[in-house]
Coordinates of C-alpha atoms and ligand atoms in Angstrom, one line a residue:
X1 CA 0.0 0.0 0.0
X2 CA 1.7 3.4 -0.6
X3 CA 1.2 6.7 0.7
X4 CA -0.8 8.1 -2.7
X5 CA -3.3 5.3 -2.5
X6 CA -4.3 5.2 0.9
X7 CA -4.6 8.6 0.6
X8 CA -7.0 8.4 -2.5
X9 CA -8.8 5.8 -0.3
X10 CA -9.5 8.2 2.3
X11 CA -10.5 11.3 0.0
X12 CA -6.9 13.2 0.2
X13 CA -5.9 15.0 -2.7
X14 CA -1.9 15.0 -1.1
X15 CA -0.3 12.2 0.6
X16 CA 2.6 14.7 1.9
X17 CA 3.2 14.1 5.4
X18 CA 2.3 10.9 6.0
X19 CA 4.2 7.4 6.9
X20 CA 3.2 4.0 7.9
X21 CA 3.2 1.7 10.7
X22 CA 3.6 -2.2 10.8
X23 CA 1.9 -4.1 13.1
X24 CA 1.4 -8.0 13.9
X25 CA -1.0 -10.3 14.9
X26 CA -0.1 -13.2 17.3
X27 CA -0.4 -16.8 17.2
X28 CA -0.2 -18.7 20.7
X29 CA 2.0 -21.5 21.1
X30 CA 0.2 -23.1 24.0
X31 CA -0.8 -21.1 27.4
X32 CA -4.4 -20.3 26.5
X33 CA -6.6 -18.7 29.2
X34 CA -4.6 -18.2 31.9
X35 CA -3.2 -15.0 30.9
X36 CA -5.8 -12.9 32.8
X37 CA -4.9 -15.9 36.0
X38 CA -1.1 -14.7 35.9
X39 CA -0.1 -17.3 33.9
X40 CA 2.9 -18.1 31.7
X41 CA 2.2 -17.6 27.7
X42 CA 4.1 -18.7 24.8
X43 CA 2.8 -16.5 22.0
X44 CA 4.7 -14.9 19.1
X45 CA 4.0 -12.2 16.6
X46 CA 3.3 -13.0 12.9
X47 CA 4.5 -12.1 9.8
X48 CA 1.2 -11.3 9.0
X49 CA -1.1 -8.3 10.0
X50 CA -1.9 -4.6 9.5
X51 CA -0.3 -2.0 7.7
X52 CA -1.9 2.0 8.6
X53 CA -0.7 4.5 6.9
X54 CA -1.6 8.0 8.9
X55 CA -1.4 11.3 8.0
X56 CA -1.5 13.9 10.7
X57 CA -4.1 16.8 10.2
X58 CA -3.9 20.3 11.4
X59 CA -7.9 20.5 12.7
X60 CA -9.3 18.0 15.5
X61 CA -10.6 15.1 12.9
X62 CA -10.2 11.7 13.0
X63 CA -10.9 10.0 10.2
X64 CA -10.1 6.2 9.1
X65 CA -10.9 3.8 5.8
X66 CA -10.1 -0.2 6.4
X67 CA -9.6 -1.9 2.8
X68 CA -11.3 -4.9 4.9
X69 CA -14.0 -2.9 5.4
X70 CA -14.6 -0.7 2.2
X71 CA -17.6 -0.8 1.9
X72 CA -17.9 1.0 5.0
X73 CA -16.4 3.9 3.6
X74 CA -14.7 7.0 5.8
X75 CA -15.7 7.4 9.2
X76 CA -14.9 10.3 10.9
X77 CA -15.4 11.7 14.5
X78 CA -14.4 14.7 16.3
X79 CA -11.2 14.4 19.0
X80 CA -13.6 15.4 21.7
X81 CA -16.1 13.3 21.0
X82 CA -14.2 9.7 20.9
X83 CA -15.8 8.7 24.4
X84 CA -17.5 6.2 22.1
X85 CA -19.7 2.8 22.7
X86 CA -19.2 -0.2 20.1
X87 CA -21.2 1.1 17.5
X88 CA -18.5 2.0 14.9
X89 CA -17.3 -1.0 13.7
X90 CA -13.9 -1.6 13.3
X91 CA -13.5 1.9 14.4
X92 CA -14.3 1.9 17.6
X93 CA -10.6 0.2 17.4
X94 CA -9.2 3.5 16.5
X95 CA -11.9 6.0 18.7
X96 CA -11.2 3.7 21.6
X97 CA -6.8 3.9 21.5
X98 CA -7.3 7.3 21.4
X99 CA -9.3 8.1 24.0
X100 CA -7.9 5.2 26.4
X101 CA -4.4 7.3 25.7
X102 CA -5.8 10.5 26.7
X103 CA -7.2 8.9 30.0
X104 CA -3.5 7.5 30.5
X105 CA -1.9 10.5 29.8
X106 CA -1.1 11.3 26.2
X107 CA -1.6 14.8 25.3
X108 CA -3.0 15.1 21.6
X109 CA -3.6 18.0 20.0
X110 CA -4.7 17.7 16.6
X111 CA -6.2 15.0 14.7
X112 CA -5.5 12.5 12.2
X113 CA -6.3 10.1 9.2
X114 CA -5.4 6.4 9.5
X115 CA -6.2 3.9 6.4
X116 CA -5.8 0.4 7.5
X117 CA -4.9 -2.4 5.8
X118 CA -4.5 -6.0 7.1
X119 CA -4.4 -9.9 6.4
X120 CA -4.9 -11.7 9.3
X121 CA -8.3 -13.3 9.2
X122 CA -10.8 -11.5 11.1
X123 CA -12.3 -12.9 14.2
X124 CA -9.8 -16.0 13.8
X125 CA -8.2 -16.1 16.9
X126 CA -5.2 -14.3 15.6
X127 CA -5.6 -11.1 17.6
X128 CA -6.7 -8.8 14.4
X129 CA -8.2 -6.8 16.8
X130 CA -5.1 -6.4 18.9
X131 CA -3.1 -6.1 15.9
X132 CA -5.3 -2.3 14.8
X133 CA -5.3 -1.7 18.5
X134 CA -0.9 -1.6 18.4
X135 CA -0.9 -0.1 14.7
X136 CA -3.3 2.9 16.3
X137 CA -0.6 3.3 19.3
X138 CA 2.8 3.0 17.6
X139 CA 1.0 5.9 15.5
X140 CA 0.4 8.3 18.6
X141 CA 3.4 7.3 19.8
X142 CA 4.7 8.6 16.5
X143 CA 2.6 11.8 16.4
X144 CA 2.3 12.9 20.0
X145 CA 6.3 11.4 20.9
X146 CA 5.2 10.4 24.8
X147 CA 7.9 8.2 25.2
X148 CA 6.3 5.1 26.2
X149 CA 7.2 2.0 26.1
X150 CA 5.5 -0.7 24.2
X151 CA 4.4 -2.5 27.4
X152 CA 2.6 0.6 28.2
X153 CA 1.2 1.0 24.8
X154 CA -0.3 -2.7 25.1
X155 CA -1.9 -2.1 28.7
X156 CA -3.9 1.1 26.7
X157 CA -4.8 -1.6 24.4
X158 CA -5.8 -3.8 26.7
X159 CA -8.3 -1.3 28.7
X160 CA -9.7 -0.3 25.0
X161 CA -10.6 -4.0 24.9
X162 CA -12.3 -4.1 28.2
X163 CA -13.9 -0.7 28.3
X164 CA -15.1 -0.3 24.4
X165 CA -15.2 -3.4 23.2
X166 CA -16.3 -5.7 26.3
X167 CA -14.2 -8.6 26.5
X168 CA -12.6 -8.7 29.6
X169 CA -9.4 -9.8 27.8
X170 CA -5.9 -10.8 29.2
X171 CA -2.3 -8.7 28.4
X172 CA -1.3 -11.6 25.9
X173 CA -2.1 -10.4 22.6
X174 CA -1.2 -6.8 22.8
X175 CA 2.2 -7.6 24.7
X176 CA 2.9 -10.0 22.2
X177 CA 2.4 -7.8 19.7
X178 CA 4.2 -4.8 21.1
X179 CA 6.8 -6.7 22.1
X180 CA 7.4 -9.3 19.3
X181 CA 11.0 -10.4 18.0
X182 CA 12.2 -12.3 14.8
X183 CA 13.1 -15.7 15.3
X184 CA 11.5 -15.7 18.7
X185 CA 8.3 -16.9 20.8
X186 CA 8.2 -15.2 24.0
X187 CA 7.9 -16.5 27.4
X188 CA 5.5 -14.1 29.2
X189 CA 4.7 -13.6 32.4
X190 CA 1.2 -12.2 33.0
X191 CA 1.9 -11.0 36.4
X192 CA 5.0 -8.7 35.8
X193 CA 4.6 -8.6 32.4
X194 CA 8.4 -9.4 32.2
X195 CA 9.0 -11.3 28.7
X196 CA 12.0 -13.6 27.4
X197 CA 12.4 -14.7 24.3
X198 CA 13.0 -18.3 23.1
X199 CA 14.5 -19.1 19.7
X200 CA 12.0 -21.0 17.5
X201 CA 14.4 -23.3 16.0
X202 CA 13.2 -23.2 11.8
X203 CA 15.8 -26.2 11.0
X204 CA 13.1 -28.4 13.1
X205 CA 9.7 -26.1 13.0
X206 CA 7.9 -24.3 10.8
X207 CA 4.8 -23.1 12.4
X208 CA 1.8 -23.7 10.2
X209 CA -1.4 -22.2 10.8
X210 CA -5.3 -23.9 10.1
X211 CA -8.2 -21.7 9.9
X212 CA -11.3 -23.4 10.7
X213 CA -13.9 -21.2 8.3
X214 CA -16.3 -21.9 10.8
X215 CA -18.0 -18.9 12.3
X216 CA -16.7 -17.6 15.8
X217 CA -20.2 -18.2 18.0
X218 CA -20.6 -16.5 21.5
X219 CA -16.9 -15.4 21.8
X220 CA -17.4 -12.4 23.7
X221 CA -19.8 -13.9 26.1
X222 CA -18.4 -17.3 26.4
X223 CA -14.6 -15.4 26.9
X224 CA -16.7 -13.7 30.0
X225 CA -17.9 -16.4 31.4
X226 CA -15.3 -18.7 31.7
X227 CA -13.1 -15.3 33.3
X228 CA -15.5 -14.9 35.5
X229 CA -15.4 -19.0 36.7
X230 CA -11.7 -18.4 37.1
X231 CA -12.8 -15.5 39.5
X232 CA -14.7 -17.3 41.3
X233 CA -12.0 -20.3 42.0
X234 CA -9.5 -17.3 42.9
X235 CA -11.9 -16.1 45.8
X236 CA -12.8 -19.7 46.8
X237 CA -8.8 -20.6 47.2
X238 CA -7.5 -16.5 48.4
X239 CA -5.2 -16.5 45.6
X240 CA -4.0 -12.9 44.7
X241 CA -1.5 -13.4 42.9
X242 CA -3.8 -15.4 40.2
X243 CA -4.7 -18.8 39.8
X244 CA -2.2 -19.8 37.6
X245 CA 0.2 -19.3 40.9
X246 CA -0.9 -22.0 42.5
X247 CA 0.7 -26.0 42.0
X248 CA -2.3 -28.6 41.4
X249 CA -1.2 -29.8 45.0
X250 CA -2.9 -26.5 46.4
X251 CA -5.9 -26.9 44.7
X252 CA -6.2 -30.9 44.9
X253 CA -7.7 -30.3 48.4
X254 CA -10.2 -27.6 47.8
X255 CA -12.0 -30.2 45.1
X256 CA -14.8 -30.9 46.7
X257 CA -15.3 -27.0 47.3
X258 CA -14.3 -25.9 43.4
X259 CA -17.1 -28.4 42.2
X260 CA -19.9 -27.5 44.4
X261 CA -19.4 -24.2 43.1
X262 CA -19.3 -25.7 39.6
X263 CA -15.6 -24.3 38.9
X264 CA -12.8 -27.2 39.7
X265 CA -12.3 -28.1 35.6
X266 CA -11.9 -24.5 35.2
X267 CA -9.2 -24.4 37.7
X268 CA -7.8 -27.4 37.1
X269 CA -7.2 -26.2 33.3
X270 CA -5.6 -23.4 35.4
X271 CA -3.1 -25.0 36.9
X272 CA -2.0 -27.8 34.2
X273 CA -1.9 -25.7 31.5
X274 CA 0.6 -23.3 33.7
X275 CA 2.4 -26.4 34.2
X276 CA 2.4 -27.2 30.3
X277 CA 3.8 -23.7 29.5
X278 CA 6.6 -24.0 31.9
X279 CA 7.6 -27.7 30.6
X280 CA 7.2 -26.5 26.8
X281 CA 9.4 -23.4 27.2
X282 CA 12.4 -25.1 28.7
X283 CA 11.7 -28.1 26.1
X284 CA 11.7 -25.3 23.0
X285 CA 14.8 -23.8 24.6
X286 CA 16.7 -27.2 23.9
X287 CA 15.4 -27.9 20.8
X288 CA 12.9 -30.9 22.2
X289 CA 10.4 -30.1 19.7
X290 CA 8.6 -33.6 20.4
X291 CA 8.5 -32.7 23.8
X292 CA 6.8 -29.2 23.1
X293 CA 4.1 -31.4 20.7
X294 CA 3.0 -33.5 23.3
X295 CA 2.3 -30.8 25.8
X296 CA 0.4 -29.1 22.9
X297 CA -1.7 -32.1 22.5
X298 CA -2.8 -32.4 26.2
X299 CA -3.5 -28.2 26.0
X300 CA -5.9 -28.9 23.7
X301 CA -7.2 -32.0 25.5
X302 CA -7.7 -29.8 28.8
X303 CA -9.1 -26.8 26.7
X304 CA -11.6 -29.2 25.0
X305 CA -12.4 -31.2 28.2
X306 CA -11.9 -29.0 31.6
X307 CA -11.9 -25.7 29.8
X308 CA -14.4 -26.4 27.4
X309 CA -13.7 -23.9 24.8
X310 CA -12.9 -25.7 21.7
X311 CA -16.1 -26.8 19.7
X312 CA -16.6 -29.3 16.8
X313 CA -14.8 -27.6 14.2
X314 CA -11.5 -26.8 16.1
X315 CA -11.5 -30.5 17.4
X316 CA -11.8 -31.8 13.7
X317 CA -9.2 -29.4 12.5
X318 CA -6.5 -30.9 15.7
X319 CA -8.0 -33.9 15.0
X320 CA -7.0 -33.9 11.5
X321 CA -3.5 -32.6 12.3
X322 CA -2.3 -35.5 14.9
X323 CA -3.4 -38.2 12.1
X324 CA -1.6 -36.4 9.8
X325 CA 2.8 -37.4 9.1
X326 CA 4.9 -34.9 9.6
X327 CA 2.6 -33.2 12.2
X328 CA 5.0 -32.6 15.6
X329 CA 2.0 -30.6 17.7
X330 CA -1.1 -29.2 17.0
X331 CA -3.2 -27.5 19.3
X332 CA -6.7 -24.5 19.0
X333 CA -4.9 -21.4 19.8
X334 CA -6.0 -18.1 21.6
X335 CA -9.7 -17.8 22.6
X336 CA -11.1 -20.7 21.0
X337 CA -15.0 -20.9 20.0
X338 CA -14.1 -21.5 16.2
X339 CA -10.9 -19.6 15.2
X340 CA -7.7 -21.0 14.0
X341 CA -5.2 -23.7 15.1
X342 CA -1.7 -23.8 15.5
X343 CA 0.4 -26.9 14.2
X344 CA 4.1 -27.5 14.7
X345 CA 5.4 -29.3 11.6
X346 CA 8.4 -30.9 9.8
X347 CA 10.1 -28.1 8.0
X348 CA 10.6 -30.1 4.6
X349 CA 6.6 -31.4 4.6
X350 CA 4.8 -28.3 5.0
X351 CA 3.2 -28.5 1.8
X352 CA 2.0 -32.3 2.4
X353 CA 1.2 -31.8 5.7
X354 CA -1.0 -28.7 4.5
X355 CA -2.8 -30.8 2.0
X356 CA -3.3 -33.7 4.5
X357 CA -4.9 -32.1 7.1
X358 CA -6.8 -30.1 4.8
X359 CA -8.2 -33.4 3.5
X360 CA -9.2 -34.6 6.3
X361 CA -10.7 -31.9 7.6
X362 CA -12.7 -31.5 4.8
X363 CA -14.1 -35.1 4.8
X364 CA -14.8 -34.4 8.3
X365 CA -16.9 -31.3 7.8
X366 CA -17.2 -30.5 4.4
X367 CA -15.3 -27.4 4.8
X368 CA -11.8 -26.3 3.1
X369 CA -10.1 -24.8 5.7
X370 CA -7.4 -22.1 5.3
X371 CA -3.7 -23.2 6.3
X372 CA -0.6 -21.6 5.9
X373 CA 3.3 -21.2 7.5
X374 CA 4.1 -18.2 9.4
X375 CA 7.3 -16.8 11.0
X376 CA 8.2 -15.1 14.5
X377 CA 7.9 -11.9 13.7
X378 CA 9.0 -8.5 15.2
X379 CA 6.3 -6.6 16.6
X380 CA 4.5 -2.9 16.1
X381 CA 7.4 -0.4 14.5
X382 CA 7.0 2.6 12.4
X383 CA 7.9 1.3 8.8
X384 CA 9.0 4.6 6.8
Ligands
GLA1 C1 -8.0 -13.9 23.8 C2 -7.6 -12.9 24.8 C3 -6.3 -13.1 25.5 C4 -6.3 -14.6 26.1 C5 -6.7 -15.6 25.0 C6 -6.8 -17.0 25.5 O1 -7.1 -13.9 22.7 O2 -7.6 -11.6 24.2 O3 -6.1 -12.2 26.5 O4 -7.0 -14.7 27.2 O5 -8.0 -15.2 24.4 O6 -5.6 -17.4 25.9

């Protein structure tokens, strides 16, 4: 996309003044749905997402075109009036970073255009949301210089998710994407929000992604729920630091208590798959790649059977992966619901192992799913 045609997208006559801003989206390695327990994550940012390119205006408009969305057309608003509900589409994205900055802090004093411009399927579990909420702050952090740093940026985009949007999300997906690296997954911890970075080794990986095509049902209500059953074991067991703190010999004994108040597969998902994480980021580190794909396997079995957040269609698509050669893990990644999967596979059978589960998948449901190899990527960063 260059600067002259996102700016005949969005009604400019001169693209002088502008420049553009890369951001990711996020796959999960395994560590789903404990981030918002103070969990450990795995996640790493894509070579795939959003590209806005955003030129700075002189008056207080804030105007914005998605190529996703074109049919939508320009939206504008005023800077004053961006205390906005949901009701702008993908939009809201851009009305909410903004005024979640100003609450933090950030001083702006003139508006904006932002065209967006992405490839990560929407609503697929690969954080395309996150992904315009990072592209909108690397471009304030551009325009308005604040200094922040990018763990700052993703905590804005984080309470834009909450308070606009109304998931009660976790820190993962913005953090991964702020923080991304090449080459690199990225041992988080949700509770200091300290990240390292483990090498991805791509002599024995390549990371392969499968899009289930099926619609994602309930995922904003579902996502609640099950965060607010994770509340509820917290205050049953007094543990502030988050439930993912605990070892499964401090919650073995509350059982009885967890499933009388209909919460003990919740926590027990909790606690193994914090275990999991822990066992599959010192196994990546060595280069035990059968290792990580077992512990991938049993995250999706506790995310199907405690958790309870997979469905048919992200079963099939797993399912189809471990009968597949050449397949070293496979698991449903982020929120779950529908979405997309993440498989671990042989480097020199990608395209076999593409067409295989792809086949079977398709005799399973009758849909052709999407798959395709992505790399660790580095996250949000002004381009040019
Ligand atoms: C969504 C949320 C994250 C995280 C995952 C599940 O992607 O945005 O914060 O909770 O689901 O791991």
């Amino acid at each position: 996309m260059t600067l002259a045609a996102a700016a005949a997208d969005l009604g400019r006559a001169d693209p002088a003044g502008g420049f553009r801003v890369w951001s990711p989206g996020r796959v999960n390695l395994i560590g789903d749905h404990i981030d918002y327990s103070g969990g450990l994550v795995l996640p790493m940012a894509l070579d795939r997402g959003t590209v806005a390119t955003v030129f700075p205006r002189s008056d207080g408009q804030i105007r914005g075109y998605s190529t996703n969305f074109a049919d939508d057309g320009v939206h504008s608003a005023g800077l004053v009036d961006t205390t906005c509900d949901a009701g702008h589409g993908w939009f809201t994205y851009v009305l909410a970073m903004v005024d979640t900055a100003v609450r933090a802090g950030l001083e702006i004093d003139h508006g904006f255009e932002i065209h967006l411009s992405g490839d990560i399927p929407d609503g697929g579990g690969l954080s395309s949301s996150a992904s315009v909420e990072m592209a909108v702050a690397c471009a304030l952090e551009q325009m308005f210089h604040p200094g922040w740093d990018p763990t700052r940026w993703a905590l804005v985009g984080q309470r834009a998710e909450n308070d606009y949007v109304g998931v009660a999300c976790g820190i993962m997906d913005q953090l991964a994407i702020a923080r991304g690296r090449a080459g690199k997954a990225i041992l988080m911890d949700c509770a200091s929000l300290e990240c390292r970075y483990v090498p991805v080794p791509s002599d024995q990986v390549t990371v392969l992604i499968g899009n289930t095509q099926s619609p994602r049902r309930l995922a904003g209500s579902a996502y609640n729920d099950r965060r607010a059953a994770v509340e509820r074991a917290r205050e049953i067991l007094g543990a502030d630091a988050g439930l993912a703190t605990l070892a499964s010999d401090q919650v073995d004994g509350h059982r009885d208590e967890l499933e009388a108040a209909g919460v003990w597969r919740e926590t027990r998902h909790t606690v193994s798959e914090q275990a999991r994480v822990v066992a599959a980021a010192a196994a990546l580190a060595c280069g035990d790649v059968a290792t990580v794909g077992r512990l991938m396997r049993e995250s999706h079995e506790s995310l199907r059977d405690d958790f309870r957040v997979t469905g048919e269609y992200l079963d099939a698509l797993v399912s189809a992966a471990w009968q597949t050669p050449g397949v070293i893990g496979a698991r449903m990644t982020g929120a779950g619901f529908g979405g997309c999967t993440v498989n671990l596979v042989q480097p020199d059978q990608v395209e076999q192992v593409a067409v295989g589960i792809a086949r079977r998948y398709a005799a399973a449901t009758g849909i052709t799913p999407e798959m395709f190899a992505v790399a660790p990527s580095a996250g949000a960063h002004v381009l040019d």
